[in-house]
Coordinates of C-alpha atoms in Angstrom, one line a residue:
Chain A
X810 CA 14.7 -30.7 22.9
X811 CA 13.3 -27.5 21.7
X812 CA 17.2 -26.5 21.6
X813 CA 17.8 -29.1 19.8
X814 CA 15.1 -28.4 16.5
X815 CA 16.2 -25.2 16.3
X816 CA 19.9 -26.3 16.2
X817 CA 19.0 -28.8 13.0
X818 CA 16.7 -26.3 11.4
X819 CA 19.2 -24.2 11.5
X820 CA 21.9 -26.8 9.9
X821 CA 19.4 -28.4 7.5
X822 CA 20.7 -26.1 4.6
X823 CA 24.0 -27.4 5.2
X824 CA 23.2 -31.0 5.8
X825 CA 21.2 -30.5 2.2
X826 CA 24.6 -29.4 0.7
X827 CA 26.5 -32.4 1.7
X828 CA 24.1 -34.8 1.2
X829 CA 24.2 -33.0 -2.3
X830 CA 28.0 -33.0 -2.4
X831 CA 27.9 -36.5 -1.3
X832 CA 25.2 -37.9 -4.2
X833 CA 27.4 -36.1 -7.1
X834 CA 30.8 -37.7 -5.3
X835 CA 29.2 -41.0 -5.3
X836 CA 27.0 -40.9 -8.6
X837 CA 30.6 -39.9 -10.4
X838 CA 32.1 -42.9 -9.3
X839 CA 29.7 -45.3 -8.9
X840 CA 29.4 -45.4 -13.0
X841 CA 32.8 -44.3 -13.7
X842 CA 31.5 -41.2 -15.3
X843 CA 34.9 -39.9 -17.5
X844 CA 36.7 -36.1 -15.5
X845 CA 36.3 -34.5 -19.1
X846 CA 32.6 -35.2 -19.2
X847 CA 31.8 -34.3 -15.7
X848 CA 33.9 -34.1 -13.0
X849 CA 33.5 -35.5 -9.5
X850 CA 33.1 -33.1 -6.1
X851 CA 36.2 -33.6 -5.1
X852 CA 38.3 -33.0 -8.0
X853 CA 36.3 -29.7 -8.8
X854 CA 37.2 -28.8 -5.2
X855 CA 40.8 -29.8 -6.1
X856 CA 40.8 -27.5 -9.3
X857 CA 38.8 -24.6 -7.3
X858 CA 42.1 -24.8 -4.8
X859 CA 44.8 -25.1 -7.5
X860 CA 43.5 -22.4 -9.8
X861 CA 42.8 -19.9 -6.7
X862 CA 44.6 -16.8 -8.1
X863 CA 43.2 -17.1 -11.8
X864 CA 40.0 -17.8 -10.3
X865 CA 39.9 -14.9 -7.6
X866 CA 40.6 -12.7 -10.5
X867 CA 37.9 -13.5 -13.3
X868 CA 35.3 -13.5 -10.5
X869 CA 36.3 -9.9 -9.4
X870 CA 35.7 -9.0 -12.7
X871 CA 32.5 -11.2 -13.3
X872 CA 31.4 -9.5 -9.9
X873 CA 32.3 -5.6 -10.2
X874 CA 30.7 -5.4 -14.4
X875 CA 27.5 -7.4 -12.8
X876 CA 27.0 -4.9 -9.1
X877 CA 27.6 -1.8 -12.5
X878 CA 24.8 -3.4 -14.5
X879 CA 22.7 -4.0 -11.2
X880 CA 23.2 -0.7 -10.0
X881 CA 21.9 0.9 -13.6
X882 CA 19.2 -1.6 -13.6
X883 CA 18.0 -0.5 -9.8
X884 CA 18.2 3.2 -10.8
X885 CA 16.8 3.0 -14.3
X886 CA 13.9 0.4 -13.0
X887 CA 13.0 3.0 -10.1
X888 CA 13.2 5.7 -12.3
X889 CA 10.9 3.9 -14.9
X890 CA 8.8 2.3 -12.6
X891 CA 7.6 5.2 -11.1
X892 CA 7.2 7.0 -14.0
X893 CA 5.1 4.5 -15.6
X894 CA 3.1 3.3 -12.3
X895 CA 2.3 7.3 -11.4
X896 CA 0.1 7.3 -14.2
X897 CA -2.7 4.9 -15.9
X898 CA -2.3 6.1 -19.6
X899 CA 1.6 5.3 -19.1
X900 CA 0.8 1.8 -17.6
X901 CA -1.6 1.0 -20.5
X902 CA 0.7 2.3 -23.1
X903 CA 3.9 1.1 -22.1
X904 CA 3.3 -2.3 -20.5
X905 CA 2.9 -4.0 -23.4
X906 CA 6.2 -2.1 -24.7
X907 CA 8.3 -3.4 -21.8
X908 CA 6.6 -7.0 -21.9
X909 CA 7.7 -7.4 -25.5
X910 CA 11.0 -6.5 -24.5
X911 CA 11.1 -8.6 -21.7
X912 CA 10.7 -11.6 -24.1
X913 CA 13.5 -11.4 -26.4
X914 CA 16.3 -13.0 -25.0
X915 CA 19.1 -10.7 -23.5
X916 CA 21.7 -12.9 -25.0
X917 CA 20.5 -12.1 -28.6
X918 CA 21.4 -8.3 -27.8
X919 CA 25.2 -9.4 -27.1
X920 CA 26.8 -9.6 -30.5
X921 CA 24.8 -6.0 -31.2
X922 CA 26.6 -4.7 -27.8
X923 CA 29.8 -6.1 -29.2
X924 CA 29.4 -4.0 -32.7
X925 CA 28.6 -0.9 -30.7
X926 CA 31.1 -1.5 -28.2
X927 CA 33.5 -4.2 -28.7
X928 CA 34.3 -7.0 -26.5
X929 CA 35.3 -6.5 -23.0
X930 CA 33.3 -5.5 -19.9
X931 CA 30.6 -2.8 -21.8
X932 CA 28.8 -5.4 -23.4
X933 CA 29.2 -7.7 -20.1
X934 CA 27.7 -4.6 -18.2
X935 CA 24.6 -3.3 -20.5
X936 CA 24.0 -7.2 -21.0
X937 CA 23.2 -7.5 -17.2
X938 CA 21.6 -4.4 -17.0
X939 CA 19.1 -5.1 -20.2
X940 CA 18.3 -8.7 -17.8
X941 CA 17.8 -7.1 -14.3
X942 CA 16.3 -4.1 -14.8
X943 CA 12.7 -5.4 -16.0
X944 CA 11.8 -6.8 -13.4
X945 CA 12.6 -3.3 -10.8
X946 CA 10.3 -2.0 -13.2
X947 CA 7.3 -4.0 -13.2
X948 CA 7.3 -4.4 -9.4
X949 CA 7.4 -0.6 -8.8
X950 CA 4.8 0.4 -11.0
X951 CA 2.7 -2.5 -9.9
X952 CA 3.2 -1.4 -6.2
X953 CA 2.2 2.3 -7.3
X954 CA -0.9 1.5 -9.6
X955 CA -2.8 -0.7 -6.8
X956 CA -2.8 1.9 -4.8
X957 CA -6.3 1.3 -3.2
X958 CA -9.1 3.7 -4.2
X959 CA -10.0 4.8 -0.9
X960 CA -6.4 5.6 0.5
X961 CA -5.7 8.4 -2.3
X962 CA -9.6 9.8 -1.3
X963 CA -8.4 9.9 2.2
X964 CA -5.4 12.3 0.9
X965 CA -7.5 14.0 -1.7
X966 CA -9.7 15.0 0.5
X967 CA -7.3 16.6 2.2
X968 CA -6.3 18.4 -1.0
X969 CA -3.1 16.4 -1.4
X970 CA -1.3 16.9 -4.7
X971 CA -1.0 14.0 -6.8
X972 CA 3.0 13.9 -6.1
X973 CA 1.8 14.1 -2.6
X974 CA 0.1 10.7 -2.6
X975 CA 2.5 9.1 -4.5
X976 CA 5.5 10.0 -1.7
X977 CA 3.6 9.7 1.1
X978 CA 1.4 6.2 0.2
X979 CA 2.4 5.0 -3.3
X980 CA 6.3 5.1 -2.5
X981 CA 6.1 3.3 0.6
X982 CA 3.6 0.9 -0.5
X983 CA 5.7 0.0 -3.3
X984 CA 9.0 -0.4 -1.5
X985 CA 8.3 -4.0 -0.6
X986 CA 7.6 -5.0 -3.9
X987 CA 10.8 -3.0 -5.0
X988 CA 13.2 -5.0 -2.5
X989 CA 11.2 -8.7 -3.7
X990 CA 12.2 -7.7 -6.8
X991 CA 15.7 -6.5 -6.0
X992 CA 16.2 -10.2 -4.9
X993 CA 15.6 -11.4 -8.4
X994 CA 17.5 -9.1 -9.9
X995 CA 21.0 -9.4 -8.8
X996 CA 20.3 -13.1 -9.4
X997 CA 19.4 -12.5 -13.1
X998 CA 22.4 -9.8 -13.4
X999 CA 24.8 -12.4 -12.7
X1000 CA 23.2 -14.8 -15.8
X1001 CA 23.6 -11.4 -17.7
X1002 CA 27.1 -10.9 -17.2
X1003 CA 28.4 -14.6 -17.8
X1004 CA 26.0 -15.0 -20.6
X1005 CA 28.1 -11.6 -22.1
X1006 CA 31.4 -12.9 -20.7
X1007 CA 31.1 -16.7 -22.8
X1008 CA 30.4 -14.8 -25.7
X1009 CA 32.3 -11.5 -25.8
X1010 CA 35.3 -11.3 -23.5
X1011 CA 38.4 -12.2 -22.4
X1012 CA 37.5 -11.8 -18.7
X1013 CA 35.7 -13.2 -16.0
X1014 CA 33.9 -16.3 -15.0
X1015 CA 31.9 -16.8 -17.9
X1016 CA 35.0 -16.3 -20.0
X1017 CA 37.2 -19.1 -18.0
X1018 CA 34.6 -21.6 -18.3
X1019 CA 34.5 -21.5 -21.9
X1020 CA 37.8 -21.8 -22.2
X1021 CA 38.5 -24.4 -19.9
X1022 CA 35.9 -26.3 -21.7
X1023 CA 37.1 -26.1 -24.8
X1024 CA 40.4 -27.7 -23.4
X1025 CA 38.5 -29.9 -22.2
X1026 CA 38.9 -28.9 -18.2
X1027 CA 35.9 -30.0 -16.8
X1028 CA 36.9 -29.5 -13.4
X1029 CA 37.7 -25.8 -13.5
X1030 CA 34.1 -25.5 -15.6
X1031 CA 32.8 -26.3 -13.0
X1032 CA 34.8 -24.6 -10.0
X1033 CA 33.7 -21.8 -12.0
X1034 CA 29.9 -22.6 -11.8
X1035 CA 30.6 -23.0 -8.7
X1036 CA 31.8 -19.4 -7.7
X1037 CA 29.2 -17.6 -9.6
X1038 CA 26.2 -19.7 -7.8
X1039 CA 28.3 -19.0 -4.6
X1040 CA 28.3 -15.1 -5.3
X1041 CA 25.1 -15.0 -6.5
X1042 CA 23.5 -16.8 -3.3
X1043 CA 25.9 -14.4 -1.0
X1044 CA 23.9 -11.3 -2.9
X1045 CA 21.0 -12.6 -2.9
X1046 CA 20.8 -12.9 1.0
X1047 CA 22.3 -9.9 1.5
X1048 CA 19.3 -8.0 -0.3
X1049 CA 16.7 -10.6 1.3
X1050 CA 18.5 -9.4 5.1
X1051 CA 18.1 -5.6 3.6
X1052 CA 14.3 -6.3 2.4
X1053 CA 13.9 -7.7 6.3
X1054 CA 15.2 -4.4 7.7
X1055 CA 13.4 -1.6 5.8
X1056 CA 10.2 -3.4 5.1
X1057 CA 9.2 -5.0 8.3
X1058 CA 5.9 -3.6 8.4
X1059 CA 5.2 -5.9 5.5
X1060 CA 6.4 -9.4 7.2
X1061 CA 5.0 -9.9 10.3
X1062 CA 4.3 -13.0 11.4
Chain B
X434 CA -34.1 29.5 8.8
X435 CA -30.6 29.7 9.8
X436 CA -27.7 29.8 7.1
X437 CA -27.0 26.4 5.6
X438 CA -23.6 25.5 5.8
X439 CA -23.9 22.8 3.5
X440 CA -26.2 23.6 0.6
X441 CA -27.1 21.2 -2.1
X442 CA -29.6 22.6 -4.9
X443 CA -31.0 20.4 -7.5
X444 CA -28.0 18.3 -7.6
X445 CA -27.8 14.9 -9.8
X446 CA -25.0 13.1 -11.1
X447 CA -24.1 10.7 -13.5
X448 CA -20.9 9.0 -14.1
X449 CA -21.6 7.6 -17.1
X450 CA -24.6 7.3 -19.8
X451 CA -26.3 4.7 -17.3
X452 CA -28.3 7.4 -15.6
X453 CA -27.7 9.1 -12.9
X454 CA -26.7 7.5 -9.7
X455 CA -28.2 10.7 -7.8
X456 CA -30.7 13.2 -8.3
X457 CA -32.7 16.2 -8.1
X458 CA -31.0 16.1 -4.1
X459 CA -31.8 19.1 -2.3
X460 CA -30.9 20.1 1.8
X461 CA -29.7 22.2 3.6
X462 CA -27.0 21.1 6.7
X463 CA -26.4 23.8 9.4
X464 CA -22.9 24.0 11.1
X465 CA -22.9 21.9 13.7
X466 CA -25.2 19.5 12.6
X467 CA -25.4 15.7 12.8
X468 CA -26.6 14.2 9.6
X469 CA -27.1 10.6 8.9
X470 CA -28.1 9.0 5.3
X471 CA -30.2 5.5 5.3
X472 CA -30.9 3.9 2.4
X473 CA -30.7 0.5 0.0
X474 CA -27.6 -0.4 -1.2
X475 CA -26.4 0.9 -4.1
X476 CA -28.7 3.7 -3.8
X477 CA -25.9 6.6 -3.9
X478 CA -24.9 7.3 -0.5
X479 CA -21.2 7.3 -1.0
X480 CA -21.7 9.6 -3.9
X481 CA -22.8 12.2 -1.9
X482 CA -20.3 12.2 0.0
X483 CA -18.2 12.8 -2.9
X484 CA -20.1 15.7 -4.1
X485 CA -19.9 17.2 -0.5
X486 CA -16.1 16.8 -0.6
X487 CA -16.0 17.8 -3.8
X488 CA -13.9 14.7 -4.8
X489 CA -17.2 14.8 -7.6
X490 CA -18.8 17.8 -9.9
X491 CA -22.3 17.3 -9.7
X492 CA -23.7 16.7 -13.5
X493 CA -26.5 19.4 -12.7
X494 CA -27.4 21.6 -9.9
X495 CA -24.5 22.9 -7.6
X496 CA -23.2 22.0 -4.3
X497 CA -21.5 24.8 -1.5
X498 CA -20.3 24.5 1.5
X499 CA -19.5 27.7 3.7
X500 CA -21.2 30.0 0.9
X501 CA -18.6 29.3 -1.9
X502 CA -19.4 26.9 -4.5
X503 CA -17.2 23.6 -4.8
X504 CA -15.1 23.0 -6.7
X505 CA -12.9 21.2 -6.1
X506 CA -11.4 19.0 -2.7
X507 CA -12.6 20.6 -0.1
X508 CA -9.8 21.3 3.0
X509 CA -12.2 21.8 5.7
X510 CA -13.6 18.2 5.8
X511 CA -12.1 14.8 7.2
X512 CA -12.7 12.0 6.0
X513 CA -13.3 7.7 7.3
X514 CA -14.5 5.0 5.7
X515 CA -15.7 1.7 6.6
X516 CA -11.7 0.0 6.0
X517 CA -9.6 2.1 8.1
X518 CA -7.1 2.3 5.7
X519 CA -4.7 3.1 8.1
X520 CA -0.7 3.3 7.0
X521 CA 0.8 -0.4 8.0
X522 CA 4.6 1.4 7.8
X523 CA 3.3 4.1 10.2
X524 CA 2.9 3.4 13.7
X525 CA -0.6 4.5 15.0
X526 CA 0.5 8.3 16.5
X527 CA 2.3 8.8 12.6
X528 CA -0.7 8.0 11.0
X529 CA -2.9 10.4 13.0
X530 CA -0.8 12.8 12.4
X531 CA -0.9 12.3 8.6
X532 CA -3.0 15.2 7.5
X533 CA -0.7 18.1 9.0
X534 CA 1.8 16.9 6.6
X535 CA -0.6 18.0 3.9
X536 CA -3.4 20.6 5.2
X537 CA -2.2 24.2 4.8
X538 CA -1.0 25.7 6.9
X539 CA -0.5 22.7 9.3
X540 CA 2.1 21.8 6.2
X541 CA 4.3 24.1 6.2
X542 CA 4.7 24.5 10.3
X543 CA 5.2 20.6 10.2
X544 CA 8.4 21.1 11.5
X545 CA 8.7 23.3 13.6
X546 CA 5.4 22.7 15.9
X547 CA 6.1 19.5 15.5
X548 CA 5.9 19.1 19.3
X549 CA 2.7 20.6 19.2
X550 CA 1.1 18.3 16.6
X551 CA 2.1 15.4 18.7
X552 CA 0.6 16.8 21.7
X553 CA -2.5 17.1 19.4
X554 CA -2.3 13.6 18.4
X555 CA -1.8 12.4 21.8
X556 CA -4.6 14.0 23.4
X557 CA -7.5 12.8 20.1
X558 CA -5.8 9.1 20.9
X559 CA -6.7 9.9 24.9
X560 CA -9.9 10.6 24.2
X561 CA -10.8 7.5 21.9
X562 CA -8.5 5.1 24.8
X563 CA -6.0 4.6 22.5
X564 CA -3.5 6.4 24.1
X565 CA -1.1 3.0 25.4
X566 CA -1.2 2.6 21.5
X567 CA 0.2 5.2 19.6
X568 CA 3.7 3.7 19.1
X569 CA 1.6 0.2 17.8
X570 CA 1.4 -0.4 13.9
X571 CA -1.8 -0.9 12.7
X572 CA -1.6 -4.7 12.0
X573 CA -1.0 -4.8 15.9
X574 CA -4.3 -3.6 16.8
X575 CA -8.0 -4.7 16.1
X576 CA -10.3 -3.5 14.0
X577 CA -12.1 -1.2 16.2
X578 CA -8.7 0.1 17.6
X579 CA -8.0 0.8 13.7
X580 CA -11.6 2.4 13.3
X581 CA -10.6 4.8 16.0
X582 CA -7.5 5.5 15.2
X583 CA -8.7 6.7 11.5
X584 CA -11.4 8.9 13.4
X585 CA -8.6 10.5 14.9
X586 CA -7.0 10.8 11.7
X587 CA -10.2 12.8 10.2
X588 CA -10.5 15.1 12.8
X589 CA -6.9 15.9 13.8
X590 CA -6.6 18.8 11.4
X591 CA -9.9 20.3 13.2
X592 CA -11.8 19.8 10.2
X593 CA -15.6 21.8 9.8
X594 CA -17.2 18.8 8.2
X595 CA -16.4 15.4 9.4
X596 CA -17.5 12.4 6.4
X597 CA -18.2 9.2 7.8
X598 CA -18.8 6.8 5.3
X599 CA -20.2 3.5 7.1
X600 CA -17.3 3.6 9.3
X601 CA -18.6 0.9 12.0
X602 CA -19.7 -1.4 9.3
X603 CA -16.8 -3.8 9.8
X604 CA -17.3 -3.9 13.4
X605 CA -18.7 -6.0 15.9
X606 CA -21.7 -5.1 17.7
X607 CA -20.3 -4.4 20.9
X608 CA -17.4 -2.5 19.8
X609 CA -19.8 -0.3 17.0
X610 CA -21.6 0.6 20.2
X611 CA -18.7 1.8 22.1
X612 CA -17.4 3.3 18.8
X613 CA -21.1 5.0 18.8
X614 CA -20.1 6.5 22.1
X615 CA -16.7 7.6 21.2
X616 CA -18.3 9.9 18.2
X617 CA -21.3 11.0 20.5
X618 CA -18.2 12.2 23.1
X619 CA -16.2 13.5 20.2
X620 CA -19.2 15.4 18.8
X621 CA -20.6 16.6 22.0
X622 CA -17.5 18.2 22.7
X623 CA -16.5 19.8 19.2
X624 CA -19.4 20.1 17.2
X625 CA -18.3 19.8 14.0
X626 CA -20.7 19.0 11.2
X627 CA -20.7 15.5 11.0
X628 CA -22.3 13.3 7.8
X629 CA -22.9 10.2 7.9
X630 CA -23.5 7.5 5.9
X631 CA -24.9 4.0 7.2
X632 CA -26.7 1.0 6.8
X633 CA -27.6 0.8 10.3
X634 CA -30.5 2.6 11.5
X635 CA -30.0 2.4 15.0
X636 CA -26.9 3.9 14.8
X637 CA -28.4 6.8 12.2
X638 CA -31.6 7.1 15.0
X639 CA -29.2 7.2 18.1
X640 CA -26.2 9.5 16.6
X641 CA -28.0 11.9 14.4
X642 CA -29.9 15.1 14.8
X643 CA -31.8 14.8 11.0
X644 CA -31.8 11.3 9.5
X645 CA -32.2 10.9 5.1
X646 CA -33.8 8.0 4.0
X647 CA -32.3 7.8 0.7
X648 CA -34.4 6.2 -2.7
X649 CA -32.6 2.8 -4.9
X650 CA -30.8 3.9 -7.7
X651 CA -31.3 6.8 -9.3
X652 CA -30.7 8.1 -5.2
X653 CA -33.2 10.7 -4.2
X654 CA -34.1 12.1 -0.7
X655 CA -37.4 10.5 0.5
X656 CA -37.8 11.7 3.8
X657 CA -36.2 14.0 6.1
X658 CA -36.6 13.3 9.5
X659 CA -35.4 15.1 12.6
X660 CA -34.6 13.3 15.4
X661 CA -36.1 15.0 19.0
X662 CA -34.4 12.7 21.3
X663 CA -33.2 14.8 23.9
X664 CA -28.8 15.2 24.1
X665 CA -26.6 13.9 25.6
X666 CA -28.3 10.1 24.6
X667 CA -26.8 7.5 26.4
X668 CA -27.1 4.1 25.5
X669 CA -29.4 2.7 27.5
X670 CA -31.9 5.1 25.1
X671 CA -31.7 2.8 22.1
X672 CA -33.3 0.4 24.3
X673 CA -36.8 2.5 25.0
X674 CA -39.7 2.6 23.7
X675 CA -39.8 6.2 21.7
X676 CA -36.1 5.1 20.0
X677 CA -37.3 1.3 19.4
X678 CA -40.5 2.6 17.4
X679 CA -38.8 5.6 15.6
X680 CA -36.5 2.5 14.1
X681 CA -39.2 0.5 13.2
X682 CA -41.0 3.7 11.6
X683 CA -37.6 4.4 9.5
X684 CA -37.0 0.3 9.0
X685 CA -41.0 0.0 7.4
X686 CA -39.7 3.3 5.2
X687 CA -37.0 1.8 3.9
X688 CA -38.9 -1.7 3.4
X689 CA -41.1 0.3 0.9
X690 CA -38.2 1.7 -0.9
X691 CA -36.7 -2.1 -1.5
X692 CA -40.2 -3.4 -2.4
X693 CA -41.1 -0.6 -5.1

């Protein structure tokens, strides 16, 4: 019995995909919905099998330019996060700053990117970087700046240096928010980089859906779709297995 | 009059234009001594333990400890407060042994005698029956197992002054009075200079050797008063006569402070 549960829980994220699978398959036909306006399950899994190779290699690309813009975001996020959570006239003065930033939307910067750096994999790279990297931020300086009162007594009194309570308490404190936030941002990378890729390249997912959809290929648009949410689910989980490991102190049940 | 080792002369402070939040405090602490402050809430007690840390500049007067002035953080003193605010990514030994990672010279030997240190930790954790615990994180004990283990944490670096800042206050009655017992031991067998600060009178009466009874806001000593019950106090004391009355003298005290 118990067996059992466990076994279905365990399988209920797959039965949810069929069932899913199954609803599209059916709703397609059932009103006779035209392939070039959208595309049944089965024929996008036909498309996703004939166009393999081309496929295999946009998505390489689509997944190598967003892990570079991820990476920059992750090191520049730290960098600033902790910069601007290690002090309060910092946090005053630039949250605001990085909040207004945060609002204009990243696909606005790509035709600047593209003067600067012409189409290709730069602008598809800096695109996801601009996207993911705000988020790093905020969560690392929020993790050091409610750093409780008491805590950084209990080290002053000792006659800790400031740098001293942030490594020993405000790092570690912070490192759960940092790997929550890790989560989102790969996720947000990969809207970066295809966001870039439609507009300004002539590589990678983003790039092969718009131009099998302006030939009116519905069914490799959305193979594609399908391999970036498939990547993007694959990183995500990988990064919510690594926030498991190194912050376990912060999940217990 | 023997030499004071804490020394506080005219002192007031104010943190901002609102008036001060203590003043015109005078004493004198010998080494050694058990001090305990009583008062109202609000009425400045955890200010002066920041002062005597020197976590605070007094606004007037001066403070020193050990015949220097303060100045600044003091490194002699340990330090509880009435959260344990123990490390929840260290287990329970790591966080005991937190101040040696930042208390010269215990800092820069970290390494090397870090055997030592351990041993240290080990033996503090014995003595407060923790010792079945010290590879437990913090969320995995209760909250007087936590209390202890951040008493051990204050007094692992052998600190002069030990600031406890109503560090049973969280605790259940039982467990404060087993905690009570755990300090008495710890005190008995140390004598450090302890301070501190509580709401409970029975555990100021039963611990102490000089109770305060502190003044509302702006926070002023009212009454010293020293505390004859013969050491070591056991228990079963708080339960006689001469304790139960020396409460109920401090407890009308401190009614007359609320009322005025």
């Amino acid at each position: 019995m118990t067996v059992n549960s466990k076994l279905i829980e365990r399988l209920a994220p797959w039965i949810a995909v069929v069932v899913l699978v199954m609803i599209w398959e059916v709703t397609v036909r059932l009103f006779n919905v035209p392939s070039f306006i959208f595309p049944g399950a089965l024929e996008t899994a036909q498309a996703l099998i004939t166009y393999a190779g081309p496929i295999g290699q946009h998505s390489w690309q689509t997944f190598w330019t967003t892990l570079i813009g991820f990476g920059l975001g992750v090191a520049v996020g730290l960098v600033l996060g902790f910069i601007i959570g290690s002090s309060r006239f910092l946090y005053n003065a630039c949250y605001p700053l990085l909040v207004g930033f945060n609002a204009i939307p990243k696909v606005a910067f790509v035709p600047i990117l593209v003067v600067w750096f012409g189409i290709g994999s730069v602008p598809a790279i800096l695109t996801a970087f601009l996207i993911c990297f705000f988020p790093i931020v905020v969560n690392v300086a929020t993790g050091l700046a409610t750093l409780e009162p008491e805590m950084e007594d209990v080290l002053r009194v000792l006659g800790a240096r400031r740098m001293d309570v942030l490594l020993k308490v405000g790092l570690p404190r912070s490192l759960p928010y940092f790997f929550a936030s890790l989560k989102i941002a790969i996720t947000l990378a990969f809207v970066g980089t295809v966001v870039s890729e439609t507009v300004a390249s002539n590589q990678g997912i983003g790039y092969l859906m718009m131009s099998a959809g302006s030939q009116m290929r519905m069914g490799l648009v959305f193979a594609g779709l399908l391999v970036i949410s498939a990547m993007a689910m694959v990183m995500y989980e990988l990064f919510a297995q690594l926030e498991k490991r190194m912050t376990a102190w912060a999940h217990r049940s | 009059m023997s030499a004071a080792f804490v020394r506080f002369d005219d002192v007031s402070l104010a943190y901002d234009g609102t008036g001060n939040a203590i003043e015109d405090i005078n004493l004198s602490i010998r080494e050694g001594e058990f001090v305990a402050f009583v008062g109202p809430s609000g009425c400045g007690k955890s200010t002066f333990m920041k002062l005597c840390t020197g976590l605070h500049a007094p606004t007037q007067g001066s403070v020193s400890v050990d015949g220097a002035p303060v100045t600044g953080p003091l490194k002699i003193s340990g330090m509880a407060f009435q959260n344990a605010n123990l490390l929840p990514w260290r287990t329970t030994l790591d966080n005991v042994l937190l101040p040696l990672e930042i208390v010269e010279p215990y800092r820069r030997q970290f390494r090397k005698r870090r055997e030592e240190f351990v041993g240290w930790a080990r033996s503090l954790l014995k003595t407060v029956g923790l010792a079945e615990h010290e590879n437990k994180y913090p969320w995995q004990l209760s909250g007087g197992m936590q209390q202890r283990a951040s008493i051990c944490r204050a007094l692992i670096h052998q600190p002069r002054l030990l600031m406890l800042d109503e560090p049973f206050g969280a605790l259940d009655a039982f467990t404060r009075e087993e905690l009570w017992c755990v300090l008495r031991d710890l005190w008995e067998a140390q004598r450090f200079t302890v301070v501190l600060v509580t709401h409970d009178l029975r555990e100021a009466a039963f611990l102490a050797d000089t109770v305060y009874v502190m003044s509302r806001r702006p926070g002023r000593v009212i009454e010293r008063r020293s505390i004859e019950l013969p050491r070591p106090r056991a228990l079963e004391t708080t339960y006689e006569k001469p304790f139960i009355d020396l409460v109920q003298e401090l407890r009308a005290q401190i009614g007359e402070v609320r009322s005025t």
